[in-house]
Amino acid sequence: MKFIELTVHTSTEASELVADAMWNYTPHGVTVCDANDVIALQRESTVFWDYIDEAVSAPQKDVLVKCFLEPDSAEEKIAELMREIVSRRERSAGAVPFGSLEETKREIEGDDWIDVWKKHFRPIHAGTRIVVVPEWIPYEKQAGEETVLLDSNMAFGTGEHETTSMCLELLQDFLRPGDVCIDVGCGSGILGIAAAKLGAEKCYLTDIDPVAVESAAHNAALNRVQDRLTVALANLLDDSEIKGDLVLANIMAEVLALLAPSIPKNLKAGGTLILSGIIGERLEFVKQTYLQQGLRTVETRRKGEWYALALQREGE
């Protein structure tokens, strides 16, 4: 089967926002090619990597974000997608540079993009205990490490982006063995799987994207934690009686604010809520919407242009 490969030229800061928008229009895959990732690999000797194509390590001005669309609907979807990306740029109010947003298209054979994606993905260390590992690359974990295996059919969420890595780090700081964990907007299932590997008794994962739900369930089975994970196609948990010791949401700031009246309903007294995906200009806005729900901030973390919050509900 043939596909139309759409490439959008953007910046490092906006690459996750562009990729996130692309996932709304295709179940067939999104890739990000950023020279800054290669530079980080070359400088960080503790990070394991297997192979880097010369084309990736060559000088590169833009970050290239690609998605793959079926030919019969590609033109219509590309027009809608680019309108959404431009809208996201406008909503950022200049806080996030989006680059040129130049677009290019080409026809490719169906499985070419999978081979490219596999060639550039590598194990990623997040915090002191979690290593995210592509299932096709051998990796021998060290003492104290837990591996999260991800397959090539995954939805976005690899642990590579700052928003996800901060969630994984905060998860390690606040999760206690036997906790109940809830992940709102689970993507590939990486956070819920990591929680299960770290000792969570039960994890509830939700997402509005059926591809993400399927991917999370597949990856849970790959990691042999499916008996402790429940994955649902939904915005939030329908059952308000389920309470989490730890609730995670790695979503855009505007969506986090909209969900502020709802998410805390599933948080236990004394529990911790971890929010990520927040750009600097929206940090106080998001924080205040949750403080109004009776939560208090216990930690603010930053990586690059992105912020994550850990908030707690007072014990009753």
XYZ file of C-alpha atoms in Angstrom:
316
model
C 0.000 0.000 0.000
C 1.224 3.489 -0.848
C 1.101 6.521 1.466
C 1.573 10.264 1.177
C 4.399 11.395 3.455
C 3.836 14.961 4.681
C 6.889 16.780 6.099
C 6.478 20.012 8.074
C 9.535 22.152 8.860
C 9.327 23.523 12.390
C 11.475 24.148 15.499
C 12.643 21.978 18.376
C 10.329 23.843 20.752
C 7.226 23.300 18.598
C 7.983 19.803 17.312
C 5.849 18.041 19.934
C 2.893 20.357 19.275
C 3.137 19.717 15.535
C 3.489 15.953 16.056
C 0.527 15.936 18.449
C -1.612 17.708 15.843
C -0.571 15.181 13.189
C -1.729 12.259 15.338
C -5.260 13.708 15.139
C -5.274 13.034 11.385
C -3.494 9.703 10.934
C -3.214 6.305 12.603
C -0.284 5.405 10.344
C 2.624 7.026 12.146
C 4.430 10.281 12.995
C 8.209 10.768 13.144
C 10.379 13.660 14.381
C 13.879 14.248 13.018
C 15.736 16.759 15.220
C 19.488 17.371 14.959
C 19.484 18.515 18.603
C 18.701 14.936 19.649
C 21.820 13.743 17.837
C 23.942 16.428 19.518
C 22.585 15.321 22.898
C 23.493 11.725 22.120
C 27.035 12.683 21.170
C 27.531 14.663 24.398
C 25.809 12.251 26.806
C 27.981 9.181 27.215
C 25.544 7.496 29.647
C 22.810 7.252 27.017
C 22.801 4.011 25.030
C 22.416 4.266 21.277
C 22.932 1.781 18.518
C 22.959 3.528 15.161
C 22.555 7.015 13.683
C 22.136 7.644 9.982
C 24.619 10.151 8.508
C 21.738 12.144 7.061
C 20.378 12.750 10.556
C 23.709 13.883 11.983
C 24.305 16.320 9.116
C 23.783 20.062 9.792
C 20.077 20.766 9.943
C 18.350 24.101 10.444
C 14.809 22.851 10.930
C 13.179 20.023 12.805
C 11.330 17.783 10.355
C 8.034 16.329 11.579
C 6.473 13.750 9.262
C 3.169 11.942 9.091
C 1.773 9.348 6.730
C -1.641 9.641 5.088
C -3.753 7.526 2.768
C -3.641 9.016 -0.761
C -7.402 9.267 -1.328
C -7.922 11.597 1.659
C -4.474 13.175 1.938
C -5.179 16.583 0.366
C -8.225 17.287 2.528
C -6.497 16.127 5.715
C -3.347 18.124 4.979
C -5.396 21.316 4.587
C -7.198 20.688 7.892
C -3.978 19.702 9.638
C -2.088 22.810 8.576
C -4.983 24.992 9.762
C -4.761 23.309 13.173
C -0.994 23.801 13.362
C -1.354 27.499 12.490
C -4.070 27.786 15.148
C -1.721 26.263 17.728
C 0.948 28.776 16.737
C -1.498 31.634 17.235
C -2.660 30.285 20.629
C 0.947 30.137 21.844
C 1.010 33.949 21.571
C 4.629 33.949 20.450
C 5.826 31.932 23.454
C 6.817 28.993 21.245
C 8.657 29.596 17.929
C 7.115 27.419 15.200
C 9.647 28.053 12.440
C 8.676 28.306 8.775
C 5.999 25.551 8.770
C 7.036 24.838 5.198
C 5.397 21.643 3.957
C 6.532 19.044 1.430
C 4.829 15.876 0.178
C 5.911 12.686 -1.536
C 4.475 9.244 -2.266
C 6.165 6.305 -0.512
C 5.701 2.573 -0.142
C 3.721 1.582 2.930
C 6.404 0.171 5.220
C 9.248 2.581 4.412
C 8.414 4.897 7.315
C 8.543 2.038 9.853
C 12.092 1.201 8.801
C 13.121 4.864 9.128
C 11.487 5.168 12.561
C 13.142 1.998 13.848
C 16.540 3.148 12.613
C 16.514 6.333 14.692
C 14.822 5.269 17.938
C 17.045 4.193 20.854
C 16.725 3.254 24.543
C 16.032 6.320 26.654
C 16.906 6.718 30.341
C 14.270 8.661 32.310
C 15.228 9.323 35.900
C 17.229 6.733 37.821
C 15.034 3.660 37.335
C 13.107 3.728 34.036
C 14.637 2.875 30.652
C 12.329 3.049 27.620
C 13.491 0.390 25.165
C 12.379 -0.356 21.580
C 11.391 -4.012 21.608
C 13.602 -4.848 18.608
C 16.855 -3.643 20.263
C 18.563 -5.926 22.810
C 19.128 -4.183 26.147
C 20.503 -5.652 29.362
C 19.059 -3.729 32.271
C 21.286 -2.725 35.152
C 20.623 -3.252 38.855
C 17.681 -1.134 40.008
C 16.409 -0.412 36.480
C 12.979 -1.232 35.075
C 12.531 -1.424 31.293
C 9.447 -0.243 29.432
C 9.289 -1.964 26.036
C 7.562 -0.144 23.178
C 6.628 -1.619 19.809
C 6.777 0.097 16.421
C 2.971 0.372 16.204
C 2.960 2.834 19.079
C 1.132 6.135 19.303
C 3.099 9.197 20.421
C 4.805 9.050 23.782
C 8.324 7.558 23.737
C 9.895 9.240 26.752
C 12.137 11.274 24.474
C 10.278 14.568 24.726
C 10.701 16.763 27.795
C 7.017 16.579 28.721
C 7.039 12.772 28.931
C 10.452 12.480 30.574
C 9.390 14.881 33.341
C 6.288 12.754 33.972
C 8.440 9.643 34.233
C 10.830 11.357 36.642
C 8.039 12.685 38.877
C 6.335 9.288 38.746
C 9.469 7.758 40.262
C 9.528 10.421 42.975
C 5.911 10.082 44.103
C 4.727 6.532 43.323
C 4.654 4.051 46.204
C 4.349 0.271 45.810
C 0.693 -0.768 45.936
C -0.623 2.591 44.673
C -3.510 2.962 42.242
C -2.437 5.037 39.226
C -4.601 6.843 36.645
C -3.229 8.193 33.334
C -5.462 10.617 31.424
C -4.460 10.777 27.732
C -2.266 7.687 27.827
C -0.886 7.687 24.255
C 1.426 4.677 23.928
C 0.723 3.676 27.544
C 4.267 4.513 28.611
C 3.339 6.160 31.929
C 0.894 3.504 33.079
C 3.288 0.717 32.109
C 6.132 2.451 33.964
C 3.888 2.786 37.028
C 3.090 -0.935 36.933
C 6.792 -1.786 36.576
C 7.522 0.396 39.617
C 4.982 -1.447 41.774
C 1.557 0.112 41.211
C -1.173 -2.360 42.125
C -3.604 -1.158 39.440
C -3.371 1.348 36.569
C -6.312 2.884 34.705
C -5.480 4.454 31.321
C -7.764 6.543 29.092
C -7.408 8.233 25.705
C -9.774 9.697 23.106
C -7.720 8.237 20.221
C -8.641 4.603 19.385
C -5.158 4.067 17.894
C -3.600 5.125 21.193
C -5.910 2.807 23.148
C -4.996 -0.127 20.917
C -1.306 0.747 21.156
C -1.377 1.076 24.955
C -3.080 -2.301 25.324
C -0.551 -3.890 22.946
C 2.413 -2.399 24.799
C 0.961 -3.472 28.166
C 0.872 -7.065 26.917
C 4.393 -6.707 25.526
C 5.551 -5.713 29.032
C 3.446 -8.462 30.673
C 1.591 -6.014 32.920
C -1.821 -6.295 31.213
C -3.304 -7.928 34.319
C -2.766 -4.676 36.216
C -3.751 -2.236 33.436
C -7.215 -1.234 32.226
C -7.279 0.847 29.024
C -10.442 2.713 27.982
C -11.482 4.896 25.040
C -12.648 7.964 26.984
C -11.771 11.484 28.067
C -11.732 10.537 31.749
C -12.713 7.618 33.932
C -16.460 7.070 33.798
C -16.416 5.522 37.263
C -15.939 8.331 39.787
C -15.690 5.714 42.540
C -12.218 4.747 41.290
C -9.712 6.870 43.154
C -6.036 7.141 42.310
C -3.146 7.643 44.701
C -1.397 9.107 41.679
C -3.048 10.733 38.646
C -1.059 11.768 35.558
C -2.034 13.974 32.618
C 0.478 14.876 29.898
C -1.716 17.029 27.647
C -1.690 20.561 26.208
C -2.177 23.357 28.752
C -5.546 24.435 27.341
C -6.932 20.897 27.705
C -5.515 20.564 31.215
C -7.337 23.735 32.205
C -10.617 22.487 30.726
C -10.301 19.218 32.673
C -9.448 20.926 35.989
C -12.963 20.534 37.467
C -13.031 16.827 36.514
C -9.598 15.249 37.002
C -9.335 15.872 40.783
C -12.565 13.920 41.370
C -10.590 10.703 40.838
C -7.718 11.730 43.147
C -7.585 10.293 46.659
C -7.194 12.528 49.685
C -3.451 12.930 50.141
C -2.876 11.805 46.543
C -0.606 13.404 43.954
C -1.574 14.857 40.572
C 1.190 15.208 37.966
C 0.527 17.561 35.049
C 2.825 18.068 32.052
C 2.723 19.554 28.558
C 2.672 23.153 29.834
C 4.576 25.949 28.081
C 5.912 28.786 30.231
C 3.272 31.310 29.197
C 0.495 28.987 30.405
C 2.101 27.804 33.649
C 0.383 30.193 36.077
C -2.914 29.833 34.219
C -2.894 26.043 34.594
C -1.637 26.196 38.174
C -4.402 28.559 39.265
C -7.155 26.437 37.721
C -6.056 23.511 39.891
C -5.423 25.537 43.031
C -9.065 26.579 42.757
C -9.977 22.892 43.017
C -8.387 22.648 46.462
C -4.982 21.310 45.430
C -1.596 22.683 46.450
C 1.618 22.782 44.427
C 4.419 20.619 45.816
C 6.859 20.759 42.899
C 7.398 22.652 39.647
C 9.831 21.157 37.145
C 11.210 22.606 33.912
C 12.954 21.174 30.862
C 13.613 23.493 27.951
C 10.435 25.457 27.223
C 8.217 22.970 29.053
C 6.952 22.693 32.629
C 5.455 19.961 34.767
C 3.589 20.320 38.065
C 3.110 17.983 41.004
C 0.067 18.923 43.091
C -1.484 17.257 46.114
C -4.884 17.063 47.719
C -4.827 17.524 51.474
C -5.564 14.389 53.503
C -9.002 14.085 55.082
